[in-house]
């Protein structure tokens, strides 16, 4: 049993008795049990014992049913003298360093009483299913089931109906998910007694494209039923309704993907019990109440997430009849292809034009060139057809809110899948699909839309950065792009215009015009609700950059685009046509035709030839194509095919013309991807499909191969050009096609990473090395900023909620009661959605920048879908709430916003939210933010506006903290002591400080900052000199020329008498538009930049210069970067010089690789531990790592300041380099023997 700290709740219960102490740990999900088999290799001589672990679903008489329902672990420790200190050590470790809280209390244990009837006698399926959702929470719920509760539920169903019963049970589940100790019976009574909550189905005016669908997760030990989730509909849900469908996912206990056996030392870790369960569920189905759900099919995207569709016969339809109605798949003899064809019917689509039969025609494909691997011509038109402008216009009108007719559509029609591009030469309403698009016959005569061409933001990712960097793009290009994005995020807190822009881009909401609110005097950076959204945008964006290197390219330099074909035959091989909408948000603006070099690729890109440098040209005959990339229809090979085997059936292409990303070298030869021979059978049956699904789940290696490639690309000397990376690129392609071919690739020993770069964020049981390539540098910088964000959150720096008097008017009183009812209804819906998805804060839900979801929703694809659905639900709730506001006035169009009654009601909505001391939800009144903006300008005597209120506050703090007589005197005395050396730079500092007396508070702050951050290697006045040089260059100060040879008159005057009374001093002032706080913030942004760190030129001022050593610049830059982001988020200079904050301790855990463990550590644990502690200053523990597969290895645990942890990381890197891997499974080209 191996449990990570993250698998546990952050509280511990402790019960002390005379003879023993009981410690209770609470699990977030069910435990995983494994059994160890120890193996001794026979070669080489003296090889150490190795371990193979095999999963089990029961142990020591504890059956799977118990493991699947248990959520608490109890440890009993004897109070005998030899064990006396163990309990204290365990709790000190957990609470002191791991963030747990221990609660000492008396507990009384009782054996479960005989169970009441298995379930209440409910007649409606909605209540029956909801009961299963509650019971699947394990013993926490099951042990509270009793006859009295069942009788209450049965009575409630008779009186209120099944939907109310279901709603009550789901609300109890939400409460249990937040508090496992809840008394279910009391919770039931409390929900029914709440008068302001309307029970039953939520009122939603959701688009017709969304449906509520039930879902269950099958794990090795339990069935985890979920509340019906909103999802985008597909053909099957439209035809048969969602009531009898069930989504089924096969996941491990922690809701990660199930993984099959891995060969170690010739043995395969077969987890037969796990996959036997998967097959049994697929074969036998699931029974819920009187319904019997059976396996139906699976979509391609669903299968990649290890999910399938089940259906329960509804008296009219069965799984057999539904399959028969999908179409004719008899031509498919490959089970994988058969399932893929069925999966087309489950693609997320929106229906448009019907009765298309006489308008749709099949045309031939365009072929050319020669594929030497598959020995046939290439298909240039693979996956793309044409549509006339008339039919495109008709399709566009059927889709939701399209402002203009798109140039291309990804579609499903009958058995056709792929793209349709608008062709102005086609007359009337015509659709032409190509032979490569027609996958099977189907009677379904509707054009369904998956997506359309539109302006799309472009983001870098780890794969693209890895290849571009190794194609010759300098590291600094990516580091500066990341730096620019991180500075933009910090600017959100400092500049009102940046805040408005960020909110508009990331959290655009109807009724909340951020820029107008700002213009009317609402300060977005300090208003509590908007500030909370800025914090979530910041945290979400920093997390995406850290984990995925997701860095946006400016829209004027790159887009994500659908690929289409040049039907005119104008483009030559190597040319493309690109026309894009200039403004991504306002799509009614101008178009821009691009000319020049562009870099194009698609995801995934794993081979250096996947990234192509092409020439964009202007083709007047293609000007009807907008926000797509047009590829040529001729040449030796289709350009999309050169990019990891892409085609034109809906692939998104990465397109950038940012000059810094255009590599100088020629394109690398693209890879020729072989098509694996499909596994076929004479006639496909359901058993074949089930066998394939089990095989796919057991052997899905796509993520493993992708991670192996990323690791090898970083650690191999030749990177992506190495042989191992090229082999992995081919295997990755095969893994992508596994759902279509049934052929699964696997890794051989040379392809499995022995170590992973730190930027991959691998768990503690993996050997991790500090990456010195660009992704490693970017990761560590971003990790430091994320730590700052976490530190700010732990301190609870929140903006205090207080009423804006300008938004409170006398006429609001009569609307207060009505406003409370509307607020409570809105908040109840918001809380319900947050509880269903595990969203922790209102700001995340409203902004869409969701940091954390329920664990079973954290898969990237599922997270993307949930974010889309949550956005629609929020928009729906806001729309209905807004309609509720205007209803009594005859509707929004019937009355002016400045009408006194409208303003009075708006004021009531604001007041009941912001004056309630218990409220934690603030978004309600901003549903009518446009009216509040009108109210603000109407009520305010004058608009008091500051472009940067946070910087103004910093200026006030500098004045209040560092302008005191004691501080100024101490600063002057300290500077005088440093000036004894009469360095030229000191004379310059004298001259400027003597003339600009108002800079002294900043000088005092800088000195204290250097002291707290222990920048002892930098002369005390050198950083002041650099700051003054920056101030002159940035226009804060005028250039005073060369400094005199001696002490200036102004300095003597300052140093002889207190500055507060020294009015004879010549004092220059900053520009009227600038402030001391602004200078401080800008200066720290400068010294935290890569431009400062990499600068090798001297800083010049007043005839003197300063040249810092490289290590000094690096140290200053790291400390300044942390300070700058702390300052931007808190707006408090005290936070960046607070000793506790500056020297906050961090944890670091690393695995010690087998060779290092065996050759250097194993026999000298204490010596190694003490040596690292002395060198780094951190507290270090070294031990053998248990519960792992393969050869023995160790684990290093360190605890200390940021600087000491960084030294530990460097120390570990040296050890690994010194005792580098010699592969343990090969010697002299001869395999090991056992």
mmCIF file with all atom_site columns, C-alpha atoms in Angstrom, residues 287-457:
data_model
loop_
_atom_site.group_PDB
_atom_site.id
_atom_site.type_symbol
_atom_site.label_atom_id
_atom_site.label_alt_id
_atom_site.label_comp_id
_atom_site.label_asym_id
_atom_site.label_entity_id
_atom_site.label_seq_id
_atom_site.pdbx_PDB_ins_code
_atom_site.Cartn_x
_atom_site.Cartn_y
_atom_site.Cartn_z
_atom_site.occupancy
_atom_site.B_iso_or_equiv
_atom_site.pdbx_formal_charge
_atom_site.auth_seq_id
_atom_site.auth_comp_id
_atom_site.auth_asym_id
_atom_site.auth_atom_id
_atom_site.pdbx_PDB_model_num
ATOM 1   C CA . UNK A 1 287 ? -27.786 -2.874 -13.431 1.00 0.00 ? 287 UNK A CA 1
ATOM 2   C CA . UNK A 1 288 ? -29.228 0.234  -11.819 1.00 0.00 ? 288 UNK A CA 1
ATOM 3   C CA . UNK A 1 289 ? -32.681 -0.279 -10.352 1.00 0.00 ? 289 UNK A CA 1
ATOM 4   C CA . UNK A 1 290 ? -34.750 -2.044 -12.974 1.00 0.00 ? 290 UNK A CA 1
ATOM 5   C CA . UNK A 1 291 ? -32.574 -0.893 -15.844 1.00 0.00 ? 291 UNK A CA 1
ATOM 6   C CA . UNK A 1 292 ? -29.917 -3.048 -17.455 1.00 0.00 ? 292 UNK A CA 1
ATOM 7   C CA . UNK A 1 293 ? -27.297 -0.916 -19.175 1.00 0.00 ? 293 UNK A CA 1
ATOM 8   C CA . UNK A 1 294 ? -25.307 -2.707 -21.889 1.00 0.00 ? 294 UNK A CA 1
ATOM 9   C CA . UNK A 1 295 ? -22.297 -1.775 -23.991 1.00 0.00 ? 295 UNK A CA 1
ATOM 10  C CA . UNK A 1 296 ? -23.239 0.144  -27.144 1.00 0.00 ? 296 UNK A CA 1
ATOM 11  C CA . UNK A 1 297 ? -20.210 1.839  -28.765 1.00 0.00 ? 297 UNK A CA 1
ATOM 12  C CA . UNK A 1 298 ? -17.459 4.414  -28.182 1.00 0.00 ? 298 UNK A CA 1
ATOM 13  C CA . UNK A 1 299 ? -16.362 7.597  -29.901 1.00 0.00 ? 299 UNK A CA 1
ATOM 14  C CA . UNK A 1 300 ? -12.698 8.060  -30.818 1.00 0.00 ? 300 UNK A CA 1
ATOM 15  C CA . UNK A 1 301 ? -12.117 10.824 -28.261 1.00 0.00 ? 301 UNK A CA 1
ATOM 16  C CA . UNK A 1 302 ? -14.015 8.870  -25.608 1.00 0.00 ? 302 UNK A CA 1
ATOM 17  C CA . UNK A 1 303 ? -11.966 5.728  -26.188 1.00 0.00 ? 303 UNK A CA 1
ATOM 18  C CA . UNK A 1 304 ? -8.743  7.722  -25.731 1.00 0.00 ? 304 UNK A CA 1
ATOM 19  C CA . UNK A 1 305 ? -10.048 8.587  -22.265 1.00 0.00 ? 305 UNK A CA 1
ATOM 20  C CA . UNK A 1 306 ? -10.902 4.893  -21.682 1.00 0.00 ? 306 UNK A CA 1
ATOM 21  C CA . UNK A 1 307 ? -14.630 5.509  -21.878 1.00 0.00 ? 307 UNK A CA 1
ATOM 22  C CA . UNK A 1 308 ? -17.570 3.927  -23.705 1.00 0.00 ? 308 UNK A CA 1
ATOM 23  C CA . UNK A 1 309 ? -21.334 4.362  -24.160 1.00 0.00 ? 309 UNK A CA 1
ATOM 24  C CA . UNK A 1 310 ? -23.891 2.066  -22.528 1.00 0.00 ? 310 UNK A CA 1
ATOM 25  C CA . UNK A 1 311 ? -27.624 1.987  -23.255 1.00 0.00 ? 311 UNK A CA 1
ATOM 26  C CA . UNK A 1 312 ? -30.581 0.514  -21.380 1.00 0.00 ? 312 UNK A CA 1
ATOM 27  C CA . UNK A 1 313 ? -33.468 -0.765 -23.484 1.00 0.00 ? 313 UNK A CA 1
ATOM 28  C CA . UNK A 1 314 ? -36.379 1.678  -23.357 1.00 0.00 ? 314 UNK A CA 1
ATOM 29  C CA . UNK A 1 315 ? -39.059 -0.728 -24.559 1.00 0.00 ? 315 UNK A CA 1
ATOM 30  C CA . UNK A 1 316 ? -38.652 0.468  -28.115 1.00 0.00 ? 316 UNK A CA 1
ATOM 31  C CA . UNK A 1 317 ? -34.908 0.654  -28.766 1.00 0.00 ? 317 UNK A CA 1
ATOM 32  C CA . UNK A 1 318 ? -32.106 -1.760 -27.891 1.00 0.00 ? 318 UNK A CA 1
ATOM 33  C CA . UNK A 1 319 ? -28.355 -1.626 -28.340 1.00 0.00 ? 319 UNK A CA 1
ATOM 34  C CA . UNK A 1 320 ? -28.765 -3.902 -31.368 1.00 0.00 ? 320 UNK A CA 1
ATOM 35  C CA . UNK A 1 321 ? -31.387 -1.730 -33.045 1.00 0.00 ? 321 UNK A CA 1
ATOM 36  C CA . UNK A 1 322 ? -29.421 1.448  -32.403 1.00 0.00 ? 322 UNK A CA 1
ATOM 37  C CA . UNK A 1 323 ? -26.270 -0.053 -33.920 1.00 0.00 ? 323 UNK A CA 1
ATOM 38  C CA . UNK A 1 324 ? -28.256 -1.177 -36.951 1.00 0.00 ? 324 UNK A CA 1
ATOM 39  C CA . UNK A 1 325 ? -29.617 2.347  -37.377 1.00 0.00 ? 325 UNK A CA 1
ATOM 40  C CA . UNK A 1 326 ? -26.172 3.940  -37.402 1.00 0.00 ? 326 UNK A CA 1
ATOM 41  C CA . UNK A 1 327 ? -25.295 2.656  -40.845 1.00 0.00 ? 327 UNK A CA 1
ATOM 42  C CA . UNK A 1 328 ? -23.721 -0.203 -42.761 1.00 0.00 ? 328 UNK A CA 1
ATOM 43  C CA . UNK A 1 329 ? -20.338 -1.239 -41.319 1.00 0.00 ? 329 UNK A CA 1
ATOM 44  C CA . UNK A 1 330 ? -20.224 -4.656 -42.976 1.00 0.00 ? 330 UNK A CA 1
ATOM 45  C CA . UNK A 1 331 ? -17.254 -3.626 -45.096 1.00 0.00 ? 331 UNK A CA 1
ATOM 46  C CA . UNK A 1 332 ? -15.059 -3.236 -41.996 1.00 0.00 ? 332 UNK A CA 1
ATOM 47  C CA . UNK A 1 333 ? -13.141 -6.348 -41.007 1.00 0.00 ? 333 UNK A CA 1
ATOM 48  C CA . UNK A 1 334 ? -10.875 -4.614 -38.489 1.00 0.00 ? 334 UNK A CA 1
ATOM 49  C CA . UNK A 1 335 ? -12.551 -4.311 -35.041 1.00 0.00 ? 335 UNK A CA 1
ATOM 50  C CA . UNK A 1 336 ? -10.681 -1.089 -34.321 1.00 0.00 ? 336 UNK A CA 1
ATOM 51  C CA . UNK A 1 337 ? -11.827 0.520  -37.571 1.00 0.00 ? 337 UNK A CA 1
ATOM 52  C CA . UNK A 1 338 ? -15.353 -0.811 -37.039 1.00 0.00 ? 338 UNK A CA 1
ATOM 53  C CA . UNK A 1 339 ? -15.518 0.856  -33.607 1.00 0.00 ? 339 UNK A CA 1
ATOM 54  C CA . UNK A 1 340 ? -14.034 4.045  -35.037 1.00 0.00 ? 340 UNK A CA 1
ATOM 55  C CA . UNK A 1 341 ? -16.729 4.186  -37.731 1.00 0.00 ? 341 UNK A CA 1
ATOM 56  C CA . UNK A 1 342 ? -19.445 3.729  -35.132 1.00 0.00 ? 342 UNK A CA 1
ATOM 57  C CA . UNK A 1 343 ? -17.774 6.430  -33.095 1.00 0.00 ? 343 UNK A CA 1
ATOM 58  C CA . UNK A 1 344 ? -18.437 8.986  -35.846 1.00 0.00 ? 344 UNK A CA 1
ATOM 59  C CA . UNK A 1 345 ? -22.084 8.939  -34.763 1.00 0.00 ? 345 UNK A CA 1
ATOM 60  C CA . UNK A 1 346 ? -21.024 10.070 -31.289 1.00 0.00 ? 346 UNK A CA 1
ATOM 61  C CA . UNK A 1 347 ? -18.937 13.072 -32.403 1.00 0.00 ? 347 UNK A CA 1
ATOM 62  C CA . UNK A 1 348 ? -19.991 16.320 -30.739 1.00 0.00 ? 348 UNK A CA 1
ATOM 63  C CA . UNK A 1 349 ? -21.947 18.131 -33.447 1.00 0.00 ? 349 UNK A CA 1
ATOM 64  C CA . UNK A 1 350 ? -24.615 20.743 -34.081 1.00 0.00 ? 350 UNK A CA 1
ATOM 65  C CA . UNK A 1 351 ? -27.313 19.894 -36.675 1.00 0.00 ? 351 UNK A CA 1
ATOM 66  C CA . UNK A 1 352 ? -27.973 22.370 -39.470 1.00 0.00 ? 352 UNK A CA 1
ATOM 67  C CA . UNK A 1 353 ? -29.483 21.765 -42.909 1.00 0.00 ? 353 UNK A CA 1
ATOM 68  C CA . UNK A 1 354 ? -31.699 18.682 -43.401 1.00 0.00 ? 354 UNK A CA 1
ATOM 69  C CA . UNK A 1 355 ? -32.783 16.804 -46.539 1.00 0.00 ? 355 UNK A CA 1
ATOM 70  C CA . UNK A 1 356 ? -29.426 17.309 -48.217 1.00 0.00 ? 356 UNK A CA 1
ATOM 71  C CA . UNK A 1 357 ? -29.578 14.187 -50.367 1.00 0.00 ? 357 UNK A CA 1
ATOM 72  C CA . UNK A 1 358 ? -30.108 15.927 -53.723 1.00 0.00 ? 358 UNK A CA 1
ATOM 73  C CA . UNK A 1 359 ? -27.498 18.578 -52.910 1.00 0.00 ? 359 UNK A CA 1
ATOM 74  C CA . UNK A 1 360 ? -24.622 16.304 -51.883 1.00 0.00 ? 360 UNK A CA 1
ATOM 75  C CA . UNK A 1 361 ? -22.325 14.694 -54.444 1.00 0.00 ? 361 UNK A CA 1
ATOM 76  C CA . UNK A 1 362 ? -19.232 12.541 -54.187 1.00 0.00 ? 362 UNK A CA 1
ATOM 77  C CA . UNK A 1 363 ? -16.233 13.655 -56.257 1.00 0.00 ? 363 UNK A CA 1
ATOM 78  C CA . UNK A 1 364 ? -12.821 12.119 -56.853 1.00 0.00 ? 364 UNK A CA 1
ATOM 79  C CA . UNK A 1 365 ? -9.760  12.821 -54.752 1.00 0.00 ? 365 UNK A CA 1
ATOM 80  C CA . UNK A 1 366 ? -6.707  14.718 -55.985 1.00 0.00 ? 366 UNK A CA 1
ATOM 81  C CA . UNK A 1 367 ? -3.659  12.463 -55.935 1.00 0.00 ? 367 UNK A CA 1
ATOM 82  C CA . UNK A 1 368 ? -0.024  12.932 -56.832 1.00 0.00 ? 368 UNK A CA 1
ATOM 83  C CA . UNK A 1 369 ? 3.557   12.226 -55.868 1.00 0.00 ? 369 UNK A CA 1
ATOM 84  C CA . UNK A 1 370 ? 4.580   8.819  -54.582 1.00 0.00 ? 370 UNK A CA 1
ATOM 85  C CA . UNK A 1 371 ? 4.658   7.380  -51.066 1.00 0.00 ? 371 UNK A CA 1
ATOM 86  C CA . UNK A 1 372 ? 7.742   5.102  -50.963 1.00 0.00 ? 372 UNK A CA 1
ATOM 87  C CA . UNK A 1 373 ? 6.671   3.478  -47.686 1.00 0.00 ? 373 UNK A CA 1
ATOM 88  C CA . UNK A 1 374 ? 3.131   2.498  -48.662 1.00 0.00 ? 374 UNK A CA 1
ATOM 89  C CA . UNK A 1 375 ? 3.924   2.241  -52.397 1.00 0.00 ? 375 UNK A CA 1
ATOM 90  C CA . UNK A 1 376 ? 1.062   4.363  -53.709 1.00 0.00 ? 376 UNK A CA 1
ATOM 91  C CA . UNK A 1 377 ? 0.362   7.992  -54.681 1.00 0.00 ? 377 UNK A CA 1
ATOM 92  C CA . UNK A 1 378 ? -0.321  10.551 -51.980 1.00 0.00 ? 378 UNK A CA 1
ATOM 93  C CA . UNK A 1 379 ? -3.842  11.907 -51.541 1.00 0.00 ? 379 UNK A CA 1
ATOM 94  C CA . UNK A 1 380 ? -3.673  15.715 -51.521 1.00 0.00 ? 380 UNK A CA 1
ATOM 95  C CA . UNK A 1 381 ? -7.401  16.139 -50.823 1.00 0.00 ? 381 UNK A CA 1
ATOM 96  C CA . UNK A 1 382 ? -7.536  13.649 -47.967 1.00 0.00 ? 382 UNK A CA 1
ATOM 97  C CA . UNK A 1 383 ? -10.500 14.659 -45.818 1.00 0.00 ? 383 UNK A CA 1
ATOM 98  C CA . UNK A 1 384 ? -11.637 17.840 -47.578 1.00 0.00 ? 384 UNK A CA 1
ATOM 99  C CA . UNK A 1 385 ? -14.477 18.714 -49.928 1.00 0.00 ? 385 UNK A CA 1
ATOM 100 C CA . UNK A 1 386 ? -16.301 21.852 -51.124 1.00 0.00 ? 386 UNK A CA 1
ATOM 101 C CA . UNK A 1 387 ? -19.487 23.742 -50.345 1.00 0.00 ? 387 UNK A CA 1
ATOM 102 C CA . UNK A 1 388 ? -21.181 26.510 -52.307 1.00 0.00 ? 388 UNK A CA 1
ATOM 103 C CA . UNK A 1 389 ? -21.610 29.986 -50.826 1.00 0.00 ? 389 UNK A CA 1
ATOM 104 C CA . UNK A 1 390 ? -25.410 29.651 -50.860 1.00 0.00 ? 390 UNK A CA 1
ATOM 105 C CA . UNK A 1 391 ? -25.422 26.406 -48.888 1.00 0.00 ? 391 UNK A CA 1
ATOM 106 C CA . UNK A 1 392 ? -22.664 27.685 -46.580 1.00 0.00 ? 392 UNK A CA 1
ATOM 107 C CA . UNK A 1 393 ? -24.785 30.725 -45.809 1.00 0.00 ? 393 UNK A CA 1
ATOM 108 C CA . UNK A 1 394 ? -27.746 28.500 -45.013 1.00 0.00 ? 394 UNK A CA 1
ATOM 109 C CA . UNK A 1 395 ? -25.618 26.280 -42.757 1.00 0.00 ? 395 UNK A CA 1
ATOM 110 C CA . UNK A 1 396 ? -24.157 29.320 -41.022 1.00 0.00 ? 396 UNK A CA 1
ATOM 111 C CA . UNK A 1 397 ? -27.585 30.747 -40.209 1.00 0.00 ? 397 UNK A CA 1
ATOM 112 C CA . UNK A 1 398 ? -28.463 27.488 -38.442 1.00 0.00 ? 398 UNK A CA 1
ATOM 113 C CA . UNK A 1 399 ? -25.449 27.608 -36.135 1.00 0.00 ? 399 UNK A CA 1
ATOM 114 C CA . UNK A 1 400 ? -25.306 29.755 -33.029 1.00 0.00 ? 400 UNK A CA 1
ATOM 115 C CA . UNK A 1 401 ? -24.530 33.450 -33.440 1.00 0.00 ? 401 UNK A CA 1
ATOM 116 C CA . UNK A 1 402 ? -22.154 33.324 -36.384 1.00 0.00 ? 402 UNK A CA 1
ATOM 117 C CA . UNK A 1 403 ? -21.445 36.932 -37.290 1.00 0.00 ? 403 UNK A CA 1
ATOM 118 C CA . UNK A 1 404 ? -20.213 36.072 -40.764 1.00 0.00 ? 404 UNK A CA 1
ATOM 119 C CA . UNK A 1 405 ? -20.139 33.027 -43.004 1.00 0.00 ? 405 UNK A CA 1
ATOM 120 C CA . UNK A 1 406 ? -17.049 30.962 -42.115 1.00 0.00 ? 406 UNK A CA 1
ATOM 121 C CA . UNK A 1 407 ? -14.658 29.876 -44.855 1.00 0.00 ? 407 UNK A CA 1
ATOM 122 C CA . UNK A 1 408 ? -14.547 26.240 -43.756 1.00 0.00 ? 408 UNK A CA 1
ATOM 123 C CA . UNK A 1 409 ? -16.577 23.730 -41.754 1.00 0.00 ? 409 UNK A CA 1
ATOM 124 C CA . UNK A 1 410 ? -15.637 20.470 -40.085 1.00 0.00 ? 410 UNK A CA 1
ATOM 125 C CA . UNK A 1 411 ? -18.671 18.255 -40.668 1.00 0.00 ? 411 UNK A CA 1
ATOM 126 C CA . UNK A 1 412 ? -20.390 14.929 -40.236 1.00 0.00 ? 412 UNK A CA 1
ATOM 127 C CA . UNK A 1 413 ? -22.961 13.927 -42.852 1.00 0.00 ? 413 UNK A CA 1
ATOM 128 C CA . UNK A 1 414 ? -24.345 10.392 -43.030 1.00 0.00 ? 414 UNK A CA 1
ATOM 129 C CA . UNK A 1 415 ? -21.110 8.339  -43.055 1.00 0.00 ? 415 UNK A CA 1
ATOM 130 C CA . UNK A 1 416 ? -19.030 11.274 -44.317 1.00 0.00 ? 416 UNK A CA 1
ATOM 131 C CA . UNK A 1 417 ? -16.464 13.030 -42.110 1.00 0.00 ? 417 UNK A CA 1
ATOM 132 C CA . UNK A 1 418 ? -13.999 15.800 -42.840 1.00 0.00 ? 418 UNK A CA 1
ATOM 133 C CA . UNK A 1 419 ? -13.892 19.431 -43.952 1.00 0.00 ? 419 UNK A CA 1
ATOM 134 C CA . UNK A 1 420 ? -15.894 21.518 -46.406 1.00 0.00 ? 420 UNK A CA 1
ATOM 135 C CA . UNK A 1 421 ? -14.305 24.710 -47.731 1.00 0.00 ? 421 UNK A CA 1
ATOM 136 C CA . UNK A 1 422 ? -16.353 27.426 -49.411 1.00 0.00 ? 422 UNK A CA 1
ATOM 137 C CA . UNK A 1 423 ? -15.948 27.435 -53.209 1.00 0.00 ? 423 UNK A CA 1
ATOM 138 C CA . UNK A 1 424 ? -17.444 30.571 -54.869 1.00 0.00 ? 424 UNK A CA 1
ATOM 139 C CA . UNK A 1 425 ? -17.468 28.853 -58.266 1.00 0.00 ? 425 UNK A CA 1
ATOM 140 C CA . UNK A 1 426 ? -20.172 26.403 -57.169 1.00 0.00 ? 426 UNK A CA 1
ATOM 141 C CA . UNK A 1 427 ? -23.662 27.570 -58.089 1.00 0.00 ? 427 UNK A CA 1
ATOM 142 C CA . UNK A 1 428 ? -26.782 27.076 -55.970 1.00 0.00 ? 428 UNK A CA 1
ATOM 143 C CA . UNK A 1 429 ? -26.910 24.935 -52.843 1.00 0.00 ? 429 UNK A CA 1
ATOM 144 C CA . UNK A 1 430 ? -24.262 22.274 -53.449 1.00 0.00 ? 430 UNK A CA 1
ATOM 145 C CA . UNK A 1 431 ? -21.977 20.148 -51.264 1.00 0.00 ? 431 UNK A CA 1
ATOM 146 C CA . UNK A 1 432 ? -19.215 18.059 -52.797 1.00 0.00 ? 432 UNK A CA 1
ATOM 147 C CA . UNK A 1 433 ? -17.479 15.499 -50.595 1.00 0.00 ? 433 UNK A CA 1
ATOM 148 C CA . UNK A 1 434 ? -14.531 13.452 -51.725 1.00 0.00 ? 434 UNK A CA 1
ATOM 149 C CA . UNK A 1 435 ? -14.166 9.695  -51.728 1.00 0.00 ? 435 UNK A CA 1
ATOM 150 C CA . UNK A 1 436 ? -11.635 9.836  -48.882 1.00 0.00 ? 436 UNK A CA 1
ATOM 151 C CA . UNK A 1 437 ? -14.329 11.434 -46.696 1.00 0.00 ? 437 UNK A CA 1
ATOM 152 C CA . UNK A 1 438 ? -16.969 8.722  -47.186 1.00 0.00 ? 438 UNK A CA 1
ATOM 153 C CA . UNK A 1 439 ? -16.361 6.115  -44.483 1.00 0.00 ? 439 UNK A CA 1
ATOM 154 C CA . UNK A 1 440 ? -19.633 4.117  -44.538 1.00 0.00 ? 440 UNK A CA 1
ATOM 155 C CA . UNK A 1 441 ? -23.233 4.259  -45.740 1.00 0.00 ? 441 UNK A CA 1
ATOM 156 C CA . UNK A 1 442 ? -25.770 5.865  -43.418 1.00 0.00 ? 442 UNK A CA 1
ATOM 157 C CA . UNK A 1 443 ? -29.346 7.085  -43.884 1.00 0.00 ? 443 UNK A CA 1
ATOM 158 C CA . UNK A 1 444 ? -28.738 10.197 -41.736 1.00 0.00 ? 444 UNK A CA 1
ATOM 159 C CA . UNK A 1 445 ? -29.460 13.139 -44.083 1.00 0.00 ? 445 UNK A CA 1
ATOM 160 C CA . UNK A 1 446 ? -28.341 16.153 -42.016 1.00 0.00 ? 446 UNK A CA 1
ATOM 161 C CA . UNK A 1 447 ? -25.224 18.324 -42.248 1.00 0.00 ? 447 UNK A CA 1
ATOM 162 C CA . UNK A 1 448 ? -23.753 18.362 -38.735 1.00 0.00 ? 448 UNK A CA 1
ATOM 163 C CA . UNK A 1 449 ? -21.106 20.884 -37.731 1.00 0.00 ? 449 UNK A CA 1
ATOM 164 C CA . UNK A 1 450 ? -18.214 19.995 -35.438 1.00 0.00 ? 450 UNK A CA 1
ATOM 165 C CA . UNK A 1 451 ? -16.407 23.324 -35.715 1.00 0.00 ? 451 UNK A CA 1
ATOM 166 C CA . UNK A 1 452 ? -15.908 26.204 -38.128 1.00 0.00 ? 452 UNK A CA 1
ATOM 167 C CA . UNK A 1 453 ? -13.002 28.409 -39.126 1.00 0.00 ? 453 UNK A CA 1
ATOM 168 C CA . UNK A 1 454 ? -12.577 31.380 -36.797 1.00 0.00 ? 454 UNK A CA 1
ATOM 169 C CA . UNK A 1 455 ? -9.777  33.586 -35.397 1.00 0.00 ? 455 UNK A CA 1
ATOM 170 C CA . UNK A 1 456 ? -7.830  31.447 -32.940 1.00 0.00 ? 456 UNK A CA 1
ATOM 171 C CA . UNK A 1 457 ? -5.102  32.405 -30.489 1.00 0.00 ? 457 UNK A CA 1
#
